[in-house]
GROMACS .gro file of C-alpha atoms in nm:
model
  492
    1UNK     CA    1  -1.278  -0.255  -1.320
    2UNK     CA    2  -1.566  -0.235  -1.569
    3UNK     CA    3  -1.906  -0.296  -1.416
    4UNK     CA    4  -1.993  -0.571  -1.667
    5UNK     CA    5  -1.729  -0.789  -1.502
    6UNK     CA    6  -1.921  -0.766  -1.173
    7UNK     CA    7  -2.271  -0.803  -1.321
    8UNK     CA    8  -2.407  -1.107  -1.503
    9UNK     CA    9  -2.671  -0.975  -1.740
   10UNK     CA   10  -2.949  -1.213  -1.845
   11UNK     CA   11  -3.148  -1.157  -2.164
   12UNK     CA   12  -3.474  -1.321  -2.271
   13UNK     CA   13  -3.387  -1.466  -2.611
   14UNK     CA   14  -3.687  -1.484  -2.845
   15UNK     CA   15  -3.502  -1.752  -3.039
   16UNK     CA   16  -3.477  -1.997  -2.749
   17UNK     CA   17  -3.775  -1.852  -2.557
   18UNK     CA   18  -3.573  -1.847  -2.235
   19UNK     CA   19  -3.353  -1.615  -2.031
   20UNK     CA   20  -2.984  -1.671  -2.100
   21UNK     CA   21  -2.660  -1.536  -1.958
   22UNK     CA   22  -2.540  -1.261  -2.189
   23UNK     CA   23  -2.197  -1.342  -2.327
   24UNK     CA   24  -2.089  -1.111  -2.609
   25UNK     CA   25  -1.891  -1.257  -2.897
   26UNK     CA   26  -1.600  -1.029  -2.811
   27UNK     CA   27  -1.543  -0.949  -2.444
   28UNK     CA   28  -1.617  -0.587  -2.361
   29UNK     CA   29  -1.779  -0.518  -2.699
   30UNK     CA   30  -2.147  -0.541  -2.800
   31UNK     CA   31  -2.289  -0.527  -3.151
   32UNK     CA   32  -2.661  -0.439  -3.152
   33UNK     CA   33  -2.897  -0.390  -3.446
   34UNK     CA   34  -3.253  -0.256  -3.413
   35UNK     CA   35  -3.499  -0.226  -3.701
   36UNK     CA   36  -3.575   0.142  -3.751
   37UNK     CA   37  -3.877   0.321  -3.898
   38UNK     CA   38  -4.016   0.322  -4.251
   39UNK     CA   39  -4.022   0.696  -4.308
   40UNK     CA   40  -4.350   0.745  -4.497
   41UNK     CA   41  -4.543   0.897  -4.204
   42UNK     CA   42  -4.501   1.022  -3.846
   43UNK     CA   43  -4.398   0.758  -3.592
   44UNK     CA   44  -4.676   0.711  -3.335
   45UNK     CA   45  -4.616   0.640  -2.968
   46UNK     CA   46  -4.651   0.263  -3.019
   47UNK     CA   47  -4.356   0.272  -3.260
   48UNK     CA   48  -4.158   0.488  -3.020
   49UNK     CA   49  -4.207   0.243  -2.731
   50UNK     CA   50  -3.977  -0.006  -2.903
   51UNK     CA   51  -3.706   0.252  -2.974
   52UNK     CA   52  -3.736   0.387  -2.618
   53UNK     CA   53  -3.676   0.045  -2.467
   54UNK     CA   54  -3.369  -0.019  -2.681
   55UNK     CA   55  -3.243   0.326  -2.587
   56UNK     CA   56  -3.247   0.201  -2.226
   57UNK     CA   57  -3.071  -0.122  -2.331
   58UNK     CA   58  -2.805   0.086  -2.505
   59UNK     CA   59  -2.771   0.314  -2.202
   60UNK     CA   60  -2.737   0.024  -1.957
   61UNK     CA   61  -2.476  -0.154  -2.169
   62UNK     CA   62  -2.276   0.169  -2.182
   63UNK     CA   63  -2.322   0.212  -1.806
   64UNK     CA   64  -2.179  -0.136  -1.751
   65UNK     CA   65  -1.869  -0.032  -1.942
   66UNK     CA   66  -1.925  -0.210  -2.273
   67UNK     CA   67  -1.815  -0.052  -2.598
   68UNK     CA   68  -2.135  -0.067  -2.801
   69UNK     CA   69  -2.187  -0.033  -3.174
   70UNK     CA   70  -2.558   0.037  -3.202
   71UNK     CA   71  -2.697   0.025  -3.556
   72UNK     CA   72  -3.054   0.138  -3.624
   73UNK     CA   73  -3.158   0.165  -3.987
   74UNK     CA   74  -3.388   0.396  -4.178
   75UNK     CA   75  -3.613   0.219  -4.431
   76UNK     CA   76  -3.650   0.464  -4.718
   77UNK     CA   77  -3.736   0.217  -4.998
   78UNK     CA   78  -3.873  -0.131  -5.058
   79UNK     CA   79  -4.139  -0.160  -4.786
   80UNK     CA   80  -4.459  -0.258  -4.967
   81UNK     CA   81  -4.811  -0.211  -4.835
   82UNK     CA   82  -4.836  -0.569  -4.709
   83UNK     CA   83  -4.608  -0.862  -4.631
   84UNK     CA   84  -4.714  -1.066  -4.936
   85UNK     CA   85  -4.487  -0.862  -5.168
   86UNK     CA   86  -4.794  -0.697  -5.315
   87UNK     CA   87  -4.914  -0.341  -5.338
   88UNK     CA   88  -4.723  -0.019  -5.376
   89UNK     CA   89  -4.407   0.094  -5.201
   90UNK     CA   90  -4.528   0.297  -4.901
   91UNK     CA   91  -4.295   0.589  -4.969
   92UNK     CA   92  -4.369   0.595  -5.342
   93UNK     CA   93  -4.742   0.589  -5.270
   94UNK     CA   94  -4.712   0.881  -5.028
   95UNK     CA   95  -4.506   1.076  -5.284
   96UNK     CA   96  -4.762   1.006  -5.558
   97UNK     CA   97  -5.054   1.114  -5.341
   98UNK     CA   98  -4.877   1.430  -5.222
   99UNK     CA   99  -4.730   1.496  -5.570
  100UNK     CA  100  -4.378   1.539  -5.434
  101UNK     CA  101  -4.051   1.351  -5.479
  102UNK     CA  102  -4.006   1.029  -5.273
  103UNK     CA  103  -3.693   1.171  -5.114
  104UNK     CA  104  -3.897   1.471  -4.996
  105UNK     CA  105  -4.121   1.224  -4.814
  106UNK     CA  106  -3.815   1.050  -4.670
  107UNK     CA  107  -3.655   1.376  -4.559
  108UNK     CA  108  -3.974   1.512  -4.403
  109UNK     CA  109  -4.042   1.206  -4.186
  110UNK     CA  110  -3.679   1.131  -4.105
  111UNK     CA  111  -3.644   1.484  -3.965
  112UNK     CA  112  -3.967   1.437  -3.769
  113UNK     CA  113  -3.845   1.104  -3.631
  114UNK     CA  114  -3.516   1.258  -3.517
  115UNK     CA  115  -3.698   1.552  -3.356
  116UNK     CA  116  -3.920   1.314  -3.159
  117UNK     CA  117  -3.623   1.116  -3.032
  118UNK     CA  118  -3.440   1.435  -2.938
  119UNK     CA  119  -3.744   1.563  -2.747
  120UNK     CA  120  -3.764   1.232  -2.561
  121UNK     CA  121  -3.396   1.232  -2.467
  122UNK     CA  122  -3.274   0.940  -2.683
  123UNK     CA  123  -2.907   0.876  -2.736
  124UNK     CA  124  -2.830   0.864  -3.110
  125UNK     CA  125  -2.719   0.525  -3.246
  126UNK     CA  126  -2.360   0.468  -3.350
  127UNK     CA  127  -2.463   0.424  -3.715
  128UNK     CA  128  -2.795   0.502  -3.884
  129UNK     CA  129  -2.773   0.357  -4.237
  130UNK     CA  130  -3.043   0.384  -4.502
  131UNK     CA  131  -3.177   0.123  -4.744
  132UNK     CA  132  -3.117   0.348  -5.046
  133UNK     CA  133  -2.756   0.399  -4.938
  134UNK     CA  134  -2.690   0.024  -4.968
  135UNK     CA  135  -2.850  -0.077  -5.299
  136UNK     CA  136  -2.519  -0.207  -5.439
  137UNK     CA  137  -2.462  -0.430  -5.135
  138UNK     CA  138  -2.819  -0.561  -5.159
  139UNK     CA  139  -2.771  -0.655  -5.524
  140UNK     CA  140  -2.449  -0.838  -5.433
  141UNK     CA  141  -2.625  -1.036  -5.159
  142UNK     CA  142  -2.900  -1.138  -5.401
  143UNK     CA  143  -2.636  -1.263  -5.646
  144UNK     CA  144  -2.481  -1.474  -5.370
  145UNK     CA  145  -2.816  -1.623  -5.266
  146UNK     CA  146  -2.894  -1.712  -5.630
  147UNK     CA  147  -2.550  -1.872  -5.674
  148UNK     CA  148  -2.612  -2.089  -5.368
  149UNK     CA  149  -2.937  -2.217  -5.515
  150UNK     CA  150  -3.181  -2.052  -5.273
  151UNK     CA  151  -3.333  -1.786  -5.501
  152UNK     CA  152  -3.476  -1.770  -5.852
  153UNK     CA  153  -3.553  -1.496  -6.104
  154UNK     CA  154  -3.886  -1.465  -6.286
  155UNK     CA  155  -3.980  -1.179  -6.520
  156UNK     CA  156  -3.723  -0.945  -6.369
  157UNK     CA  157  -3.809  -1.017  -6.003
  158UNK     CA  158  -3.606  -1.239  -5.769
  159UNK     CA  159  -3.759  -1.452  -5.491
  160UNK     CA  160  -3.613  -1.645  -5.201
  161UNK     CA  161  -3.701  -2.015  -5.226
  162UNK     CA  162  -3.832  -2.094  -4.877
  163UNK     CA  163  -3.902  -2.464  -4.944
  164UNK     CA  164  -3.552  -2.519  -5.081
  165UNK     CA  165  -3.400  -2.342  -4.780
  166UNK     CA  166  -3.612  -2.544  -4.541
  167UNK     CA  167  -3.465  -2.871  -4.674
  168UNK     CA  168  -3.136  -2.797  -4.499
  169UNK     CA  169  -3.234  -2.528  -4.245
  170UNK     CA  170  -3.534  -2.435  -4.034
  171UNK     CA  171  -3.750  -2.158  -4.175
  172UNK     CA  172  -3.958  -2.074  -3.869
  173UNK     CA  173  -3.684  -2.115  -3.611
  174UNK     CA  174  -3.759  -1.774  -3.458
  175UNK     CA  175  -4.137  -1.752  -3.484
  176UNK     CA  176  -4.205  -2.120  -3.418
  177UNK     CA  177  -4.404  -2.151  -3.740
  178UNK     CA  178  -4.372  -2.463  -3.954
  179UNK     CA  179  -4.352  -2.439  -4.331
  180UNK     CA  180  -4.609  -2.718  -4.358
  181UNK     CA  181  -4.858  -2.508  -4.162
  182UNK     CA  182  -4.777  -2.199  -4.367
  183UNK     CA  183  -4.851  -2.395  -4.685
  184UNK     CA  184  -5.180  -2.523  -4.541
  185UNK     CA  185  -5.293  -2.177  -4.426
  186UNK     CA  186  -5.193  -1.986  -4.740
  187UNK     CA  187  -5.423  -1.943  -5.035
  188UNK     CA  188  -5.313  -2.106  -5.358
  189UNK     CA  189  -5.140  -1.883  -5.611
  190UNK     CA  190  -5.387  -1.743  -5.859
  191UNK     CA  191  -5.160  -1.781  -6.160
  192UNK     CA  192  -5.081  -1.409  -6.163
  193UNK     CA  193  -4.789  -1.433  -5.922
  194UNK     CA  194  -4.434  -1.504  -6.032
  195UNK     CA  195  -4.360  -1.701  -5.714
  196UNK     CA  196  -4.314  -2.078  -5.714
  197UNK     CA  197  -4.477  -2.094  -5.372
  198UNK     CA  198  -4.682  -1.844  -5.166
  199UNK     CA  199  -4.425  -1.865  -4.883
  200UNK     CA  200  -4.142  -1.731  -5.100
  201UNK     CA  201  -4.051  -1.368  -5.048
  202UNK     CA  202  -3.907  -1.099  -5.272
  203UNK     CA  203  -3.538  -1.016  -5.279
  204UNK     CA  204  -3.581  -0.786  -5.581
  205UNK     CA  205  -3.899  -0.654  -5.742
  206UNK     CA  206  -3.926  -0.534  -6.098
  207UNK     CA  207  -4.069  -0.184  -6.097
  208UNK     CA  208  -4.387  -0.125  -6.295
  209UNK     CA  209  -4.448   0.196  -6.484
  210UNK     CA  210  -4.601   0.377  -6.186
  211UNK     CA  211  -4.317   0.295  -5.948
  212UNK     CA  212  -4.109   0.609  -5.893
  213UNK     CA  213  -3.821   0.459  -5.693
  214UNK     CA  214  -3.611   0.223  -5.909
  215UNK     CA  215  -3.252   0.118  -5.960
  216UNK     CA  216  -3.077  -0.081  -6.235
  217UNK     CA  217  -2.985  -0.441  -6.155
  218UNK     CA  218  -2.885  -0.757  -6.348
  219UNK     CA  219  -3.253  -0.861  -6.346
  220UNK     CA  220  -3.449  -0.541  -6.408
  221UNK     CA  221  -3.495  -0.180  -6.314
  222UNK     CA  222  -3.652  -0.228  -5.976
  223UNK     CA  223  -3.606  -0.210  -5.603
  224UNK     CA  224  -3.492  -0.445  -5.322
  225UNK     CA  225  -3.726  -0.641  -5.098
  226UNK     CA  226  -3.792  -0.499  -4.754
  227UNK     CA  227  -3.632  -0.786  -4.559
  228UNK     CA  228  -3.304  -0.770  -4.750
  229UNK     CA  229  -3.184  -0.431  -4.629
  230UNK     CA  230  -3.153  -0.539  -4.266
  231UNK     CA  231  -2.951  -0.849  -4.352
  232UNK     CA  232  -2.717  -0.635  -4.562
  233UNK     CA  233  -2.669  -0.349  -4.316
  234UNK     CA  234  -2.644  -0.558  -4.001
  235UNK     CA  235  -2.375  -0.785  -4.147
  236UNK     CA  236  -2.189  -0.492  -4.307
  237UNK     CA  237  -2.153  -0.300  -3.982
  238UNK     CA  238  -2.163  -0.577  -3.721
  239UNK     CA  239  -2.026  -0.886  -3.897
  240UNK     CA  240  -2.174  -1.219  -4.006
  241UNK     CA  241  -2.259  -1.296  -3.641
  242UNK     CA  242  -2.338  -1.030  -3.384
  243UNK     CA  243  -2.479  -1.008  -3.033
  244UNK     CA  244  -2.826  -0.850  -3.019
  245UNK     CA  245  -3.100  -0.790  -3.274
  246UNK     CA  246  -3.409  -0.601  -3.158
  247UNK     CA  247  -3.745  -0.486  -3.283
  248UNK     CA  248  -4.116  -0.493  -3.220
  249UNK     CA  249  -4.298  -0.823  -3.178
  250UNK     CA  250  -4.482  -0.762  -3.506
  251UNK     CA  251  -4.150  -0.793  -3.692
  252UNK     CA  252  -4.076  -1.144  -3.566
  253UNK     CA  253  -4.261  -1.293  -3.863
  254UNK     CA  254  -4.203  -1.257  -4.147
  255UNK     CA  255  -3.938  -0.984  -4.133
  256UNK     CA  256  -3.691  -1.129  -3.883
  257UNK     CA  257  -3.755  -1.483  -4.000
  258UNK     CA  258  -3.660  -1.377  -4.351
  259UNK     CA  259  -3.352  -1.197  -4.223
  260UNK     CA  260  -3.226  -1.516  -4.062
  261UNK     CA  261  -3.282  -1.715  -4.383
  262UNK     CA  262  -3.102  -1.459  -4.602
  263UNK     CA  263  -2.807  -1.403  -4.370
  264UNK     CA  264  -2.755  -1.769  -4.284
  265UNK     CA  265  -2.770  -1.866  -4.652
  266UNK     CA  266  -2.481  -1.631  -4.728
  267UNK     CA  267  -2.262  -1.686  -4.421
  268UNK     CA  268  -2.347  -2.041  -4.319
  269UNK     CA  269  -2.353  -1.933  -3.954
  270UNK     CA  270  -2.620  -1.818  -3.704
  271UNK     CA  271  -2.642  -1.441  -3.764
  272UNK     CA  272  -2.764  -1.330  -3.419
  273UNK     CA  273  -2.706  -1.468  -3.070
  274UNK     CA  274  -2.985  -1.284  -2.883
  275UNK     CA  275  -3.314  -1.181  -3.042
  276UNK     CA  276  -3.521  -0.930  -2.839
  277UNK     CA  277  -3.879  -0.820  -2.910
  278UNK     CA  278  -4.097  -0.558  -2.743
  279UNK     CA  279  -4.471  -0.602  -2.699
  280UNK     CA  280  -4.758  -0.379  -2.810
  281UNK     CA  281  -4.866  -0.045  -2.671
  282UNK     CA  282  -5.244  -0.016  -2.644
  283UNK     CA  283  -5.442   0.308  -2.644
  284UNK     CA  284  -5.744   0.291  -2.414
  285UNK     CA  285  -5.729  -0.091  -2.429
  286UNK     CA  286  -5.724  -0.106  -2.811
  287UNK     CA  287  -5.425  -0.174  -3.038
  288UNK     CA  288  -5.250   0.147  -3.133
  289UNK     CA  289  -5.249   0.165  -3.513
  290UNK     CA  290  -5.279   0.432  -3.779
  291UNK     CA  291  -5.500   0.204  -3.990
  292UNK     CA  292  -5.775   0.226  -3.726
  293UNK     CA  293  -5.713   0.586  -3.626
  294UNK     CA  294  -5.643   0.474  -3.269
  295UNK     CA  295  -5.307   0.638  -3.213
  296UNK     CA  296  -5.135   0.941  -3.066
  297UNK     CA  297  -4.818   1.112  -3.185
  298UNK     CA  298  -4.538   1.171  -2.933
  299UNK     CA  299  -4.526   1.546  -2.993
  300UNK     CA  300  -4.904   1.574  -2.946
  301UNK     CA  301  -4.851   1.453  -2.588
  302UNK     CA  302  -4.597   1.729  -2.523
  303UNK     CA  303  -4.814   2.005  -2.672
  304UNK     CA  304  -5.147   1.880  -2.536
  305UNK     CA  305  -5.287   1.925  -2.888
  306UNK     CA  306  -5.499   1.608  -2.894
  307UNK     CA  307  -5.845   1.484  -2.801
  308UNK     CA  308  -5.722   1.186  -2.595
  309UNK     CA  309  -5.540   1.333  -2.295
  310UNK     CA  310  -5.672   1.584  -2.039
  311UNK     CA  311  -5.359   1.802  -2.065
  312UNK     CA  312  -4.999   1.811  -2.189
  313UNK     CA  313  -4.739   1.585  -2.032
  314UNK     CA  314  -4.360   1.607  -2.030
  315UNK     CA  315  -4.135   1.372  -2.226
  316UNK     CA  316  -3.975   1.251  -1.904
  317UNK     CA  317  -4.315   1.150  -1.763
  318UNK     CA  318  -4.387   0.952  -2.081
  319UNK     CA  319  -4.049   0.776  -2.053
  320UNK     CA  320  -4.125   0.699  -1.688
  321UNK     CA  321  -4.468   0.562  -1.784
  322UNK     CA  322  -4.310   0.331  -2.043
  323UNK     CA  323  -4.049   0.200  -1.801
  324UNK     CA  324  -4.311   0.106  -1.542
  325UNK     CA  325  -4.403  -0.200  -1.750
  326UNK     CA  326  -4.181  -0.486  -1.863
  327UNK     CA  327  -4.090  -0.450  -2.230
  328UNK     CA  328  -4.229  -0.797  -2.308
  329UNK     CA  329  -4.572  -0.716  -2.163
  330UNK     CA  330  -4.859  -0.528  -2.323
  331UNK     CA  331  -4.885  -0.170  -2.195
  332UNK     CA  332  -5.212   0.027  -2.197
  333UNK     CA  333  -5.175   0.402  -2.253
  334UNK     CA  334  -5.443   0.636  -2.121
  335UNK     CA  335  -5.484   0.976  -1.962
  336UNK     CA  336  -5.544   0.819  -1.620
  337UNK     CA  337  -5.232   0.605  -1.645
  338UNK     CA  338  -5.022   0.903  -1.751
  339UNK     CA  339  -5.153   1.119  -1.465
  340UNK     CA  340  -5.059   0.845  -1.218
  341UNK     CA  341  -4.712   0.827  -1.372
  342UNK     CA  342  -4.678   1.205  -1.347
  343UNK     CA  343  -4.737   1.190  -0.971
  344UNK     CA  344  -4.479   0.913  -0.928
  345UNK     CA  345  -4.230   1.097  -1.149
  346UNK     CA  346  -4.277   1.413  -0.943
  347UNK     CA  347  -4.211   1.228  -0.615
  348UNK     CA  348  -3.896   1.076  -0.762
  349UNK     CA  349  -3.760   1.409  -0.886
  350UNK     CA  350  -3.844   1.590  -0.561
  351UNK     CA  351  -3.651   1.327  -0.365
  352UNK     CA  352  -3.349   1.355  -0.595
  353UNK     CA  353  -3.363   1.733  -0.573
  354UNK     CA  354  -3.354   1.712  -0.192
  355UNK     CA  355  -3.043   1.487  -0.183
  356UNK     CA  356  -2.787   1.774  -0.175
  357UNK     CA  357  -2.970   1.929   0.122
  358UNK     CA  358  -2.942   1.620   0.343
  359UNK     CA  359  -2.726   1.659   0.652
  360UNK     CA  360  -2.525   1.345   0.718
  361UNK     CA  361  -2.565   1.149   1.040
  362UNK     CA  362  -2.341   0.937   1.259
  363UNK     CA  363  -2.527   0.618   1.167
  364UNK     CA  364  -2.716   0.481   0.867
  365UNK     CA  365  -3.066   0.345   0.912
  366UNK     CA  366  -3.077   0.217   0.551
  367UNK     CA  367  -2.860  -0.054   0.392
  368UNK     CA  368  -2.744   0.136   0.083
  369UNK     CA  369  -2.509  -0.135  -0.045
  370UNK     CA  370  -2.778  -0.401  -0.044
  371UNK     CA  371  -3.023  -0.158  -0.207
  372UNK     CA  372  -2.769  -0.077  -0.478
  373UNK     CA  373  -2.723  -0.450  -0.546
  374UNK     CA  374  -3.101  -0.485  -0.579
  375UNK     CA  375  -3.103  -0.209  -0.843
  376UNK     CA  376  -2.837  -0.385  -1.050
  377UNK     CA  377  -3.006  -0.723  -1.000
  378UNK     CA  378  -3.326  -0.579  -1.148
  379UNK     CA  379  -3.156  -0.448  -1.462
  380UNK     CA  380  -2.944  -0.761  -1.493
  381UNK     CA  381  -3.266  -0.963  -1.501
  382UNK     CA  382  -3.354  -0.890  -1.865
  383UNK     CA  383  -3.363  -0.510  -1.813
  384UNK     CA  384  -3.648  -0.529  -1.561
  385UNK     CA  385  -3.724  -0.158  -1.537
  386UNK     CA  386  -4.045  -0.194  -1.326
  387UNK     CA  387  -3.852  -0.372  -1.051
  388UNK     CA  388  -3.572  -0.115  -1.075
  389UNK     CA  389  -3.828   0.164  -1.031
  390UNK     CA  390  -3.972  -0.010  -0.723
  391UNK     CA  391  -3.622  -0.009  -0.570
  392UNK     CA  392  -3.575   0.358  -0.659
  393UNK     CA  393  -3.891   0.434  -0.463
  394UNK     CA  394  -3.751   0.251  -0.163
  395UNK     CA  395  -3.480   0.516  -0.169
  396UNK     CA  396  -3.743   0.791  -0.214
  397UNK     CA  397  -3.914   0.667   0.103
  398UNK     CA  398  -3.584   0.684   0.295
  399UNK     CA  399  -3.510   1.034   0.163
  400UNK     CA  400  -3.852   1.152   0.280
  401UNK     CA  401  -3.794   0.990   0.619
  402UNK     CA  402  -3.464   1.178   0.648
  403UNK     CA  403  -3.650   1.498   0.559
  404UNK     CA  404  -3.883   1.426   0.852
  405UNK     CA  405  -3.583   1.337   1.075
  406UNK     CA  406  -3.700   0.976   1.104
  407UNK     CA  407  -3.393   0.826   0.932
  408UNK     CA  408  -3.027   0.909   0.876
  409UNK     CA  409  -2.732   0.826   0.651
  410UNK     CA  410  -2.358   0.842   0.708
  411UNK     CA  411  -2.160   1.051   0.463
  412UNK     CA  412  -2.026   0.757   0.259
  413UNK     CA  413  -2.373   0.599   0.235
  414UNK     CA  414  -2.532   0.926   0.129
  415UNK     CA  415  -2.267   0.966  -0.141
  416UNK     CA  416  -2.329   0.613  -0.271
  417UNK     CA  417  -2.705   0.660  -0.265
  418UNK     CA  418  -2.678   0.989  -0.454
  419UNK     CA  419  -2.442   0.847  -0.719
  420UNK     CA  420  -2.656   0.538  -0.771
  421UNK     CA  421  -2.983   0.732  -0.793
  422UNK     CA  422  -2.838   0.967  -1.054
  423UNK     CA  423  -2.688   0.678  -1.252
  424UNK     CA  424  -3.011   0.481  -1.280
  425UNK     CA  425  -3.259   0.768  -1.307
  426UNK     CA  426  -3.072   0.988  -1.554
  427UNK     CA  427  -2.802   0.776  -1.724
  428UNK     CA  428  -2.989   0.444  -1.757
  429UNK     CA  429  -3.361   0.527  -1.766
  430UNK     CA  430  -3.291   0.854  -1.947
  431UNK     CA  431  -3.534   1.058  -1.735
  432UNK     CA  432  -3.491   1.433  -1.722
  433UNK     CA  433  -3.474   1.649  -1.411
  434UNK     CA  434  -3.740   1.906  -1.485
  435UNK     CA  435  -3.709   2.073  -1.144
  436UNK     CA  436  -3.463   2.358  -1.186
  437UNK     CA  437  -3.296   2.508  -0.880
  438UNK     CA  438  -3.452   2.845  -0.956
  439UNK     CA  439  -3.807   2.715  -0.998
  440UNK     CA  440  -3.778   2.488  -0.694
  441UNK     CA  441  -3.671   2.777  -0.473
  442UNK     CA  442  -3.960   2.990  -0.601
  443UNK     CA  443  -4.211   2.711  -0.534
  444UNK     CA  444  -4.068   2.657  -0.188
  445UNK     CA  445  -4.091   3.029  -0.114
  446UNK     CA  446  -4.455   3.049  -0.227
  447UNK     CA  447  -4.558   2.741  -0.027
  448UNK     CA  448  -4.377   2.866   0.285
  449UNK     CA  449  -4.559   3.198   0.250
  450UNK     CA  450  -4.893   3.014   0.234
  451UNK     CA  451  -4.795   2.805   0.537
  452UNK     CA  452  -4.723   3.129   0.723
  453UNK     CA  453  -5.061   3.276   0.622
  454UNK     CA  454  -5.234   2.952   0.725
  455UNK     CA  455  -5.058   2.966   1.064
  456UNK     CA  456  -5.181   3.322   1.117
  457UNK     CA  457  -5.533   3.220   1.016
  458UNK     CA  458  -5.529   2.938   1.271
  459UNK     CA  459  -5.400   3.172   1.541
  460UNK     CA  460  -5.689   3.403   1.459
  461UNK     CA  461  -5.924   3.102   1.462
  462UNK     CA  462  -6.011   3.163   1.097
  463UNK     CA  463  -6.060   2.793   1.034
  464UNK     CA  464  -6.231   2.845   0.699
  465UNK     CA  465  -5.927   3.025   0.554
  466UNK     CA  466  -5.689   2.773   0.713
  467UNK     CA  467  -5.879   2.481   0.558
  468UNK     CA  468  -5.904   2.658   0.222
  469UNK     CA  469  -5.526   2.705   0.202
  470UNK     CA  470  -5.469   2.341   0.296
  471UNK     CA  471  -5.732   2.205   0.052
  472UNK     CA  472  -5.621   2.414  -0.244
  473UNK     CA  473  -5.260   2.312  -0.192
  474UNK     CA  474  -5.372   1.946  -0.182
  475UNK     CA  475  -5.557   2.000  -0.510
  476UNK     CA  476  -5.227   2.122  -0.658
  477UNK     CA  477  -5.051   1.809  -0.530
  478UNK     CA  478  -4.887   1.976  -0.229
  479UNK     CA  479  -4.942   1.797   0.101
  480UNK     CA  480  -4.898   1.986   0.430
  481UNK     CA  481  -4.782   1.799   0.740
  482UNK     CA  482  -4.831   1.958   1.083
  483UNK     CA  483  -4.584   1.851   1.352
  484UNK     CA  484  -4.424   1.962   1.677
  485UNK     CA  485  -4.149   2.145   1.490
  486UNK     CA  486  -4.399   2.326   1.265
  487UNK     CA  487  -4.553   2.258   0.924
  488UNK     CA  488  -4.363   2.091   0.642
  489UNK     CA  489  -4.479   2.002   0.294
  490UNK     CA  490  -4.423   1.745   0.020
  491UNK     CA  491  -4.511   1.759  -0.350
  492UNK     CA  492  -4.703   1.454  -0.474
   0.00000   0.00000   0.00000
């Protein structure tokens, strides 16, 4: 029997602002759409946090036995410099400044994005559509919105009429904003805009002479609005209503709000059942953003080529760091925090590596079945990875107690513990076992040699050498433990 039939998943729905039982539209099948990157520059770690969390969502849904169609788009046109439909297309601007073709910009940063995700052990989505690959469908959706009376054309550009939509629907249903407040807080149009109202947003923009990326349409040579592509691609690949839509909290308004208005106008039904949003990643307690220069690139962490961190860190440690905080909470990234995560990650991997060496006992001193239930309960509670990790470390403690002969597990319990640890650590959290059998044996051999030399030093009453060996191993994160049976060690 599929695991999803035994586990009731709850998801915090940004639309209702409450946790709800997850019930997919079609039993056993999940449709999930996540807003992907605008490929005009390298994705920084703050961007990657969102994609990393939804990678875990995807992994857990697959683990539960769902068939998942995961769609994550690539924005390669139409994203202007600000949300007021003003400024230059970000990709066109980059191409103009670099004096290269826009599609060279797109290719360069799409390849970089994929390399980052590969390095950080992401599963690829089921479909990764691009905005430029769906221009025809976007034009058709605009036609439909115009026909239904919720959009208007002015001087070759087309705008969604927010006030007209709000007469029969609720523009602001996701973000909680009221149109009346938006009107009050928005500056009056200066007479240079084609919009009827400042709240209206572009469905199609007429391209001016400097705009490189343009396509023919019934209204002008131009390009689609940024919000439109996601409505088009999500409905094309997942249907008029689908299960989960995800993205960063900064996309809730206006991007996701506009998506709802566009999609609902065309279909007449609620487009998404569960909206999910990740919170910000800070860098040294300040918002991570390229505009301020306060950011770090994912590959700079792996290489150590940066001025922020004391050394290089592995991709698995960074994943572990991210999963130690709830996705809806702000997370502060720093060298100190990453070093602490590295120690915890090392303890976890050492314990897993020791599992095959455990000799089974006649009795179990640890309730594996109840522990396993706790692990599932954590993930079923809105993908609560910090609580899951705390349960994994309960198992680490037991494994270390077994190593010290202070606990035992029967064969069937050891098998269940091993299977569950591997499932959650590697399949669900997507961590990587960086301890190879060969390296581990070499490390063990070196440490055992030093323990032998320390023992000889103590027998010769060379306390200075004995203490030096112990202290230098501690500095390397290797703790010696003297007991009646001899000296053992653990890697912190």
